[in-house]
mmCIF file of C-alpha atoms in Angstrom:
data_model
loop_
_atom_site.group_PDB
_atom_site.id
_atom_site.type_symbol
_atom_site.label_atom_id
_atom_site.label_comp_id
_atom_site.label_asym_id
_atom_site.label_seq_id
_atom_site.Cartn_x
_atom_site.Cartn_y
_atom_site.Cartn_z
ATOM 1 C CA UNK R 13 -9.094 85.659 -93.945
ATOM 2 C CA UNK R 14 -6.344 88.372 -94.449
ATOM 3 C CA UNK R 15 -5.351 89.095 -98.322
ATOM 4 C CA UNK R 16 -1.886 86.960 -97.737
ATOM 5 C CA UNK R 17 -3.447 84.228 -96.338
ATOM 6 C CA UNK R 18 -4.728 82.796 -99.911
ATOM 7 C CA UNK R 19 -0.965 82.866 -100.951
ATOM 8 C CA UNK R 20 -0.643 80.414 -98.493
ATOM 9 C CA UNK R 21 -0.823 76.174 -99.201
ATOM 10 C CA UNK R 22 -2.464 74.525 -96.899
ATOM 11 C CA UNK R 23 -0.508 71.369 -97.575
ATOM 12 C CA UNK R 24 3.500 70.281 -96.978
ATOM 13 C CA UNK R 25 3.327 73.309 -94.666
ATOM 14 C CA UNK R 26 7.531 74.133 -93.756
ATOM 15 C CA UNK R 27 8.418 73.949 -90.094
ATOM 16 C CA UNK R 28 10.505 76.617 -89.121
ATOM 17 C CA UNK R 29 10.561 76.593 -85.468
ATOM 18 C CA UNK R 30 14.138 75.202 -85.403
ATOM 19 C CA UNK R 31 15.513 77.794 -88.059
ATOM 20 C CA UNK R 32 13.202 80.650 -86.102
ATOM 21 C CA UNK R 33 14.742 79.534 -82.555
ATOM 22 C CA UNK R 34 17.913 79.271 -83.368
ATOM 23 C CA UNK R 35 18.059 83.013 -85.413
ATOM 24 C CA UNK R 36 16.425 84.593 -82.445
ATOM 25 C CA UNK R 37 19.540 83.209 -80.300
ATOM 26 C CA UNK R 38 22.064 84.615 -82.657
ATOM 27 C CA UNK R 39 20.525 87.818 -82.565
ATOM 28 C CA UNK R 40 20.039 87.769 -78.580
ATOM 29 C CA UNK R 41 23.919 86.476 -78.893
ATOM 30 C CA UNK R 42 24.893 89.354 -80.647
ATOM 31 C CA UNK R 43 22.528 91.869 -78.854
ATOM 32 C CA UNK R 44 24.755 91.561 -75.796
ATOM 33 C CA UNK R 45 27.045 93.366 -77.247
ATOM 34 C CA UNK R 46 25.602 95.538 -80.036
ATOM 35 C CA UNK R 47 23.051 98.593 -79.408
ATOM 36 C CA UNK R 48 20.835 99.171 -82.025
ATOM 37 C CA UNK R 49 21.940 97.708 -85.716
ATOM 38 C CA UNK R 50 18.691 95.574 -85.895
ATOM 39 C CA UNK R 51 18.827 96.545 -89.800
ATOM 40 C CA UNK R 52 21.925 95.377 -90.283
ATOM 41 C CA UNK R 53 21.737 92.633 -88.036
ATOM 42 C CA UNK R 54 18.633 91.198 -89.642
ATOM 43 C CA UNK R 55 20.023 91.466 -93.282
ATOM 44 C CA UNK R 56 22.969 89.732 -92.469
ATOM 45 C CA UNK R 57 20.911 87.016 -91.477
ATOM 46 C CA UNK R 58 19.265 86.840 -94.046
ATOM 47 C CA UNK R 59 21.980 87.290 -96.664
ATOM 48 C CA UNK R 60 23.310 83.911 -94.578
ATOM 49 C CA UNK R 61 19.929 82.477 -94.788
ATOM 50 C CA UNK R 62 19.887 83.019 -98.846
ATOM 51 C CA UNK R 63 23.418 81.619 -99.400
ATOM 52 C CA UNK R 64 24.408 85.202 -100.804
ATOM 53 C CA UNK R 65 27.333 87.676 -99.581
ATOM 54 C CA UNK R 66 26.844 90.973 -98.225
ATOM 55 C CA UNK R 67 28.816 94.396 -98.563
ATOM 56 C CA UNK R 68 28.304 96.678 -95.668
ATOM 57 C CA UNK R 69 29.112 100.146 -95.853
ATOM 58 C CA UNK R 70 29.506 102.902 -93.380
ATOM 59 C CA UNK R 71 31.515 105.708 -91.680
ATOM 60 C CA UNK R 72 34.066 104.291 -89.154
ATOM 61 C CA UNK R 73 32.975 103.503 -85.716
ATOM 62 C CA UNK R 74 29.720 102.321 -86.245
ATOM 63 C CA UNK R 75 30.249 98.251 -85.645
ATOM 64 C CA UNK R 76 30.396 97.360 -89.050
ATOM 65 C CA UNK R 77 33.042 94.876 -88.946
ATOM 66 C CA UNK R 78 32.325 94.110 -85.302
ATOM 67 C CA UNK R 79 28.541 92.659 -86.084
ATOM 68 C CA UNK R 80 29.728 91.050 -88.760
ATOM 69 C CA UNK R 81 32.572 89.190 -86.808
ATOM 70 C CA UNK R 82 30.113 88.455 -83.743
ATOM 71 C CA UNK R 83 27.375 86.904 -86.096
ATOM 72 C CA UNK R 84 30.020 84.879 -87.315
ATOM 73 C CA UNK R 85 30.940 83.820 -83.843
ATOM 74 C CA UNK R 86 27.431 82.724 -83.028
ATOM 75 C CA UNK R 87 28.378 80.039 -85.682
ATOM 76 C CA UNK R 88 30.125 76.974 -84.752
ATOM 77 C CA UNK R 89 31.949 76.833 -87.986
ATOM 78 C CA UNK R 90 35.710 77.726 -90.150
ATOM 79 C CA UNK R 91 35.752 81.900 -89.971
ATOM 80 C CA UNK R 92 38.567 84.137 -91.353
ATOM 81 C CA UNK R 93 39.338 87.887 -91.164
ATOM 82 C CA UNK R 94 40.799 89.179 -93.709
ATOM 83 C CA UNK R 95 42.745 92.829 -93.850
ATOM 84 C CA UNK R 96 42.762 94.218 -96.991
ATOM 85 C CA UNK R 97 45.942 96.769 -97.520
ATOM 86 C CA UNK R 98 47.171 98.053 -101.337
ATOM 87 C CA UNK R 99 50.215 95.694 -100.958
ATOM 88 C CA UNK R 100 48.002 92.707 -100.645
ATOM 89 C CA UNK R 101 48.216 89.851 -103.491
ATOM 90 C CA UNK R 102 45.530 87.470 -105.005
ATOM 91 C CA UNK R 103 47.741 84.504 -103.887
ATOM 92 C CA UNK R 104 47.789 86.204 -100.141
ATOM 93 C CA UNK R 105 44.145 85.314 -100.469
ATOM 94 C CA UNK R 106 43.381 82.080 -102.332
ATOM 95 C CA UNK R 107 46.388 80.571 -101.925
ATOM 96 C CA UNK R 108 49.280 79.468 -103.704
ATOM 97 C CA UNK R 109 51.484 76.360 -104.984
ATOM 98 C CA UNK R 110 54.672 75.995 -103.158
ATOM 99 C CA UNK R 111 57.679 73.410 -103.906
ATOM 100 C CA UNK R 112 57.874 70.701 -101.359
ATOM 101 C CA UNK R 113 61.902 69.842 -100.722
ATOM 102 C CA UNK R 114 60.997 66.691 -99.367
ATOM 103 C CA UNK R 115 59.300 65.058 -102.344
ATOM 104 C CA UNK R 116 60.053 67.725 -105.083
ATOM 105 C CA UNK R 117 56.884 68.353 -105.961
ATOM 106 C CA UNK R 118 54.178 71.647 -105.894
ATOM 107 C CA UNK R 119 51.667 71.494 -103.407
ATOM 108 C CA UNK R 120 48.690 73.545 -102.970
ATOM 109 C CA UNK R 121 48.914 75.645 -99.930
ATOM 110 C CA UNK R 122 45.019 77.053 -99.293
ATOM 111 C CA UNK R 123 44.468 80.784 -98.596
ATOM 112 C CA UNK R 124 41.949 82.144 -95.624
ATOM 113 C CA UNK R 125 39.363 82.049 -98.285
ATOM 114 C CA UNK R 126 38.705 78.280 -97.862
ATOM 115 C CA UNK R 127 36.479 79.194 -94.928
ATOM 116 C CA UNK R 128 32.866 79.212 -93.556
ATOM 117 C CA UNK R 129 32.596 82.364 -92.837
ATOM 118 C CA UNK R 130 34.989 85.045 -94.128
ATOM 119 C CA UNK R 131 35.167 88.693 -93.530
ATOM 120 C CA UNK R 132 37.154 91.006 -95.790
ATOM 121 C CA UNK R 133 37.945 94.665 -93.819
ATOM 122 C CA UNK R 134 38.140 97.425 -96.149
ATOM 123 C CA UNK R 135 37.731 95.898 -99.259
ATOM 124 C CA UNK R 136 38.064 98.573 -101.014
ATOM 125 C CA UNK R 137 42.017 98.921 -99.864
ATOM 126 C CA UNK R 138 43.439 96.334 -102.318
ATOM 127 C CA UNK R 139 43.947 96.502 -105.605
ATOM 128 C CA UNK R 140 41.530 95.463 -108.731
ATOM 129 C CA UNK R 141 43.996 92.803 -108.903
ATOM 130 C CA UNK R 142 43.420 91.222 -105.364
ATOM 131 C CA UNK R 143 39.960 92.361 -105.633
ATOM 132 C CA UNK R 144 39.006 90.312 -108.606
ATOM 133 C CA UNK R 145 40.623 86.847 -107.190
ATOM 134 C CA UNK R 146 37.062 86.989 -105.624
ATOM 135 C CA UNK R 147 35.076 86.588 -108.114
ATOM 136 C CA UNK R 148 35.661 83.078 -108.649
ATOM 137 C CA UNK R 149 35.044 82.303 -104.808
ATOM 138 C CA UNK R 150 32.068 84.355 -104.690
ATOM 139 C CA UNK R 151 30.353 83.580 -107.612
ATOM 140 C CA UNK R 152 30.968 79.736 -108.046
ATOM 141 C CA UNK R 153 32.490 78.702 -104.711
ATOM 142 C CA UNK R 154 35.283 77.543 -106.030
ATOM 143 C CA UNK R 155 38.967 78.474 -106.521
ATOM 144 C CA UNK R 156 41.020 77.729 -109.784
ATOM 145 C CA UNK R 157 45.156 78.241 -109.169
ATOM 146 C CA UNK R 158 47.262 76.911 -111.772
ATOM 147 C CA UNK R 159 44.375 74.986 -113.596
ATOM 148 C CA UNK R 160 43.546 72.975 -110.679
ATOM 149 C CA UNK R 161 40.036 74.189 -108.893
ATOM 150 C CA UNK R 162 39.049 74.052 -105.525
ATOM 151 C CA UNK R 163 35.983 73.345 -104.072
ATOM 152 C CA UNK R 164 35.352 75.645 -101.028
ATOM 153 C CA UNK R 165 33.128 74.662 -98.041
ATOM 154 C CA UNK R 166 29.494 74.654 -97.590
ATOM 155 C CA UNK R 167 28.179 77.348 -96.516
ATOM 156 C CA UNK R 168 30.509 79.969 -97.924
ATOM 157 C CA UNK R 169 29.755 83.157 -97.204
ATOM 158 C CA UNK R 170 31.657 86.454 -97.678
ATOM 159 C CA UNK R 171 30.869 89.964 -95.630
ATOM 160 C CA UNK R 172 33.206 93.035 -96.692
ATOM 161 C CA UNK R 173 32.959 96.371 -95.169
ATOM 162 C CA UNK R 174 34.304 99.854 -96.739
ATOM 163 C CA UNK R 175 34.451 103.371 -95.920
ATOM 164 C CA UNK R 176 31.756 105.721 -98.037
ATOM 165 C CA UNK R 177 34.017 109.419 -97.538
ATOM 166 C CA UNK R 178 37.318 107.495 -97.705
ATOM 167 C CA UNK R 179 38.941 107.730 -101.105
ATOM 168 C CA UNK R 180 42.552 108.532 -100.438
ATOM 169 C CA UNK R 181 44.700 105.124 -101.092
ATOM 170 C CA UNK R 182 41.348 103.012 -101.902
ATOM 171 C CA UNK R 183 40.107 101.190 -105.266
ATOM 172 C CA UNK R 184 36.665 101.399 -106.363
ATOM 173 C CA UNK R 185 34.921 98.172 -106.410
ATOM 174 C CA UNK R 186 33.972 97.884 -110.323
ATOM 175 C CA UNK R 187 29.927 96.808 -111.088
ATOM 176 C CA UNK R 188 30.630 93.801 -111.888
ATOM 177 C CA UNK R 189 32.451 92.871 -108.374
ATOM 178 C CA UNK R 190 29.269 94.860 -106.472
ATOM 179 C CA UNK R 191 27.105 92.298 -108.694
ATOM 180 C CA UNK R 192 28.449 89.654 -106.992
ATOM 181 C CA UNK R 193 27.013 90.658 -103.532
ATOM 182 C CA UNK R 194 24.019 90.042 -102.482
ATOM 183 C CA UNK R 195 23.359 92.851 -100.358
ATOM 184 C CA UNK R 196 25.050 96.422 -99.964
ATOM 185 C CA UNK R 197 23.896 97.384 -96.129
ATOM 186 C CA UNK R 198 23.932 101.075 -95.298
ATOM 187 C CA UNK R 199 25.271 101.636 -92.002
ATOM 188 C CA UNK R 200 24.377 104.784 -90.144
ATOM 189 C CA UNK R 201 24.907 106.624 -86.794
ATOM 190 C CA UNK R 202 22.901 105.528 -84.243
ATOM 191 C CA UNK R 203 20.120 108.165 -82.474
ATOM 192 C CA UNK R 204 20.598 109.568 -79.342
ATOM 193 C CA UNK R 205 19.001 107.153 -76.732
ATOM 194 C CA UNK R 206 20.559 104.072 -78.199
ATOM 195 C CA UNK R 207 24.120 106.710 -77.982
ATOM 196 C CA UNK R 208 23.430 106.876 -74.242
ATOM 197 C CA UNK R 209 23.068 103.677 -73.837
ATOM 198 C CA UNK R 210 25.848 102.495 -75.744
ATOM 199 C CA UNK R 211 27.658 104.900 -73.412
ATOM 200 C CA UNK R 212 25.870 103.491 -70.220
ATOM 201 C CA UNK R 213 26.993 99.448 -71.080
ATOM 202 C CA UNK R 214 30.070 100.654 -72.429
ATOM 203 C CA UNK R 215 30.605 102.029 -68.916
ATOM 204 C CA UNK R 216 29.234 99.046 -66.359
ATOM 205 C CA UNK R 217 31.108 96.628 -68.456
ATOM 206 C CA UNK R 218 34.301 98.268 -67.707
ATOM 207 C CA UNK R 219 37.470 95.621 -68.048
ATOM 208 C CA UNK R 220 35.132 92.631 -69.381
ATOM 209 C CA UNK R 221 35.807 91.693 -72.654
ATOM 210 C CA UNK R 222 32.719 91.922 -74.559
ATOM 211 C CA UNK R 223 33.427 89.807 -77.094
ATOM 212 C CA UNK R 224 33.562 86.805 -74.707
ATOM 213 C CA UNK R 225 30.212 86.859 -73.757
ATOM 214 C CA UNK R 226 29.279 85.997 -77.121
ATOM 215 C CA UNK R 227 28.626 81.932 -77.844
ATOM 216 C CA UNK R 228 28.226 79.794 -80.206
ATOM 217 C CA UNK R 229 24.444 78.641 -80.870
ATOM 218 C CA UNK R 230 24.126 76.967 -84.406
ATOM 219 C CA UNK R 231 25.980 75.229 -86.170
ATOM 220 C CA UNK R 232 27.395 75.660 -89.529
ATOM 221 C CA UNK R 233 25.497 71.912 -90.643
ATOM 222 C CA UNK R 234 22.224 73.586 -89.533
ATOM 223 C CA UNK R 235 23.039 76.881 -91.478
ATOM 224 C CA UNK R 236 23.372 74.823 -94.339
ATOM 225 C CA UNK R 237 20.291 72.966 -93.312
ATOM 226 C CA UNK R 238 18.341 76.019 -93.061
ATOM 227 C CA UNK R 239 19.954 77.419 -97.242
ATOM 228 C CA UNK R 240 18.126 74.225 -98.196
ATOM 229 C CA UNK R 241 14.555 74.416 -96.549
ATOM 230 C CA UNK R 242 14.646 78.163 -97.792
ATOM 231 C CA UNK R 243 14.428 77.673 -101.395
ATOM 232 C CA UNK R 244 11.006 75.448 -100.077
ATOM 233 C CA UNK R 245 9.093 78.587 -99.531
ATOM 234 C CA UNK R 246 5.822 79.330 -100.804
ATOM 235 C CA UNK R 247 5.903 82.135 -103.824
ATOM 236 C CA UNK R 248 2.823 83.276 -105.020
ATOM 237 C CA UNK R 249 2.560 83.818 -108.595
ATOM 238 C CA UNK R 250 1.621 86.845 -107.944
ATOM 239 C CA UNK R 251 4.372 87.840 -105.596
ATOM 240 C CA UNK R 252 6.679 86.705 -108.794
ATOM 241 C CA UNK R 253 4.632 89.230 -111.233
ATOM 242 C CA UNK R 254 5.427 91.936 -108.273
ATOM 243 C CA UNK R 255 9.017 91.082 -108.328
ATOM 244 C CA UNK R 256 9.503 91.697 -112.530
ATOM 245 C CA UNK R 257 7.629 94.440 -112.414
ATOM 246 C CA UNK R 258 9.619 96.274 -110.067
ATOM 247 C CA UNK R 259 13.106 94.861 -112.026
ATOM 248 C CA UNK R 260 11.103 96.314 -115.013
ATOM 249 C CA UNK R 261 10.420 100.015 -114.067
ATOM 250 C CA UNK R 262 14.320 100.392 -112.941
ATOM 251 C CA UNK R 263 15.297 99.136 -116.526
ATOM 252 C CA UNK R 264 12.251 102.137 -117.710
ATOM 253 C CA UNK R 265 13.172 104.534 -115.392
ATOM 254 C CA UNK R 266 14.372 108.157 -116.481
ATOM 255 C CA UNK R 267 16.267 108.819 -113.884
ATOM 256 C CA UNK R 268 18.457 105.520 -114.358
ATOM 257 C CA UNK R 269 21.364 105.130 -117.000
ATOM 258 C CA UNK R 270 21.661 101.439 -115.490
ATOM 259 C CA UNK R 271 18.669 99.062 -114.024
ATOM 260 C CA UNK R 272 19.136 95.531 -112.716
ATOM 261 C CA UNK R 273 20.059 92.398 -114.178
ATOM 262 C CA UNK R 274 17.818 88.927 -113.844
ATOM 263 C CA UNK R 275 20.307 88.292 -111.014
ATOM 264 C CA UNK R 276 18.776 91.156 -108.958
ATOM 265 C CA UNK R 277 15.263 89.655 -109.205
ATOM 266 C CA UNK R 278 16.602 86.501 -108.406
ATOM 267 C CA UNK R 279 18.357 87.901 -105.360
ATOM 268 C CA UNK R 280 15.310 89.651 -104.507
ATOM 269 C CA UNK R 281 13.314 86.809 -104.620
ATOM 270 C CA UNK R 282 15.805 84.362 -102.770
ATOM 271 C CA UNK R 283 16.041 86.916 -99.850
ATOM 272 C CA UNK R 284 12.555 87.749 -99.505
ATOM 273 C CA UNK R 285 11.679 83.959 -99.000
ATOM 274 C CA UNK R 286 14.910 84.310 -96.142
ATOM 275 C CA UNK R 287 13.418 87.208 -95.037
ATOM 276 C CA UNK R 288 9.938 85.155 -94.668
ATOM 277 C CA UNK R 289 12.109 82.580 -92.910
ATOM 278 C CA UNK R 290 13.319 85.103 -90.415
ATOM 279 C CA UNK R 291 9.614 86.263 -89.537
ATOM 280 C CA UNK R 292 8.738 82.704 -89.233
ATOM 281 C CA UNK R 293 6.634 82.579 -91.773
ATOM 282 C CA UNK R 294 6.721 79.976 -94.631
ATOM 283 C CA UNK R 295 5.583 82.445 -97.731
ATOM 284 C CA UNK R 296 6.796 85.735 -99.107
ATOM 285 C CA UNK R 297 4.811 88.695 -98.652
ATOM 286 C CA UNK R 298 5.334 91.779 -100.857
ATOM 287 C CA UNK R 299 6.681 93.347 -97.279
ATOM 288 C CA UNK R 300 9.680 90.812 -97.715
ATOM 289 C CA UNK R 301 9.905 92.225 -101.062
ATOM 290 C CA UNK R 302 10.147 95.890 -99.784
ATOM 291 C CA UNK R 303 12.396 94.695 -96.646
ATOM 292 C CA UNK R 304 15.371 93.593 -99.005
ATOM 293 C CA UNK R 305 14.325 95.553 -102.511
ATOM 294 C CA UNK R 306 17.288 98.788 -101.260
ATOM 295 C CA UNK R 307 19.118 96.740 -100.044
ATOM 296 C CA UNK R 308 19.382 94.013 -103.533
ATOM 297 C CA UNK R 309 19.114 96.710 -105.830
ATOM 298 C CA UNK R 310 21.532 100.088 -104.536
ATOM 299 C CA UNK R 311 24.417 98.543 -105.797
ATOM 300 C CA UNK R 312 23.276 97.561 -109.030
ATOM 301 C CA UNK R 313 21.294 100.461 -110.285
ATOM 302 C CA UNK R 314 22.988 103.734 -111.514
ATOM 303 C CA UNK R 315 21.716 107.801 -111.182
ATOM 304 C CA UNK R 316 21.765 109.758 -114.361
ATOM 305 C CA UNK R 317 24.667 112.498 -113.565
ATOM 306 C CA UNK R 318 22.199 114.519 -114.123
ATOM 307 C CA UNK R 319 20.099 113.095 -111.293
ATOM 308 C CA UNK R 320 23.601 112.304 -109.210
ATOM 309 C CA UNK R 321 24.681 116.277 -109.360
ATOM 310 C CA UNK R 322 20.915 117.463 -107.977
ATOM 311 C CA UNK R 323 21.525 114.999 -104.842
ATOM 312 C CA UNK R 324 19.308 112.348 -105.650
ATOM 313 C CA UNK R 325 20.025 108.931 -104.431
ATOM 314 C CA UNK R 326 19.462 105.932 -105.562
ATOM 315 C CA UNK R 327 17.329 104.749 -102.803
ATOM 316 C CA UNK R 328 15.233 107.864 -103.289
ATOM 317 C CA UNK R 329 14.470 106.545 -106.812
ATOM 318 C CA UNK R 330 13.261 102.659 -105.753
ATOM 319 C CA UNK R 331 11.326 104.294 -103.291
ATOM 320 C CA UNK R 332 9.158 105.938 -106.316
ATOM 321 C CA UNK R 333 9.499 102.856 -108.166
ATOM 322 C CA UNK R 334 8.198 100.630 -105.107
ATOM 323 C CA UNK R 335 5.385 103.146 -104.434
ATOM 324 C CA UNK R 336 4.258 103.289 -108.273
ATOM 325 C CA UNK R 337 3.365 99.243 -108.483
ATOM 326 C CA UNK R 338 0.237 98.398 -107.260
ATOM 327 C CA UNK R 339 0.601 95.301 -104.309
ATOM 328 C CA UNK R 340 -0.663 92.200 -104.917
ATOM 329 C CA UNK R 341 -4.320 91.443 -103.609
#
């Protein structure tokens, strides 16, 4: 018997083969197209898998918004793209009351946010203004506009990419906006081979657009399917003592002037049992917990300046803290 199997119940066992099958199509779906990115393309699944939103950051040119907008085509279901631009207005995004001539009377006219699936370019563009008419939508699903709220569809999710080196013309997204993700994804270059063979498809694909040989192979009803039979995976006790420990030692850690909220551990432990789901496996292991741990809690931690002007980053600091706790036998 390995050490995880005694985490394991041996009764009302989940059965994950559809969820398992049908997130190995949408990455084959998306793998047509995209070289390399399993990182990101595995945490956006499971940010959709966990019901949470994701923030994906990287230099230009290296398919951020383009996996995000393929996943989202592998989904039979409402998506929107979103550009946001400095001139942009909350009402541009969640919609506004007009006056109807015919009848005389304000009606509701819904914004791109009343979607499945939405992805915001450049979030960082707009304004804190435009910026914080999110909050509501990501954080409740919901959208109030002139006292009357609107329920947005199930499964909402939001993915917004920005620029790292960019600063010229942009807005800093404020903590309490990055709270409201679930993920911030790091984007990097890609290594040589997987540049030559971006290079090499790029090439024998020639005219053929690339996009179209994406399809759709789940449905938004069976995302929403799979959000429910996640929060039915098995967490050990123990798994949950590993989980506040490591929230813990980044509220006691030197280096740190800010450590993360109860909402990080819950996101933590919400996308480790996604990240189970993923593996096909119906209980977390603390290797869930390490998969999504940088990703959960980058955005919501904060270097000393001291710590900030020697280099350090914050990943370099969970790191320690991860390899300080002892793992659960």
């Amino acid at each position: 018997m390995s050490e995880f199997e005694k985490y394991m119940p041996f009764e009302n066992r989940l059965d994950l083969t559809v969820l398992y099958d049908k997130m190995a199509a949408v990455k084959a779906e998306v793998k047509k197209v995209i070289v390399g990115q399993d990182q990101l393309l595995d945490m956006l699944l499971i940010s959709i898998l966990a019901s949470g939103h994701s923030l994906i950051e990287g230099l230009p040119g290296v398919a951020k918004t383009l996996s995000a907008k393929l996943v989202s085509k592998t989904i039979a279901s409402d998506f929107k793209r979103i550009q946001f631009t400095p001139d942009l207005m909350p009402s541009d995004v969640t919609g506004s009351s007009i006056l109807d001539l015919k009848t005389n009377e304000f009606i509701f006219k819904r914004g791109p946010i009343f979607a499945n699936i939405i992805l915001i370019d450049e979030i960082n563009r707009a304004p804190a203004k435009t910026q914080a008419s999110l909050f509501e939508s990501m954080a409740e699903r919901q959208v109030t506009v002139d006292g009357e709220t609107y329920f947005l569809p199930t499964p909402f999710i939001v993915f917004a990419t920005q620029n790292p080196i960019e600063h010229e013309g942009t807005y800093r997204l404020p903590e309490a906006q990055l709270d409201r993700f679930l993920f911030k994804i790091d984007v990097h270059y890609p290594d040589q081979d997987q540049e030559l063979l971006i290079l090499k498809e790029h090439h024998l694909q020639k005219a053929q657009d690339k996009e179209a040989l994406v399809q759709q192979v789940v449905s938004s009803q069976e995302i929403a399917d799979f959000q429910r039979l996640i929060k039915s995976i098995y967490v050990h006790d123990e798994i949950l003592i590993y989980i506040a420990h490591l929230i813990s030692k980044t509220r006691n850690n030197p280096n740190l002037t800010l450590g993360a909220s109860p909402r990080a551990s819950i996101a933590i432990l919400e996308s480790a049992k996604a990240s189970a789901a993923l593996n096909g496996r119906d209980f977390v292991t603390p290797e869930d917990i390490k998969k999504v741990a940088f990703a959960v809690l980058g955005h919501r931690v904060m270097l000393t300046p001291e710590k900030e002007m020697e280099g350090f980053t914050t990943d370099y600091i969970i790191d320690q803290i991860i390899a300080s706790i002892e793992i659960p036998r």
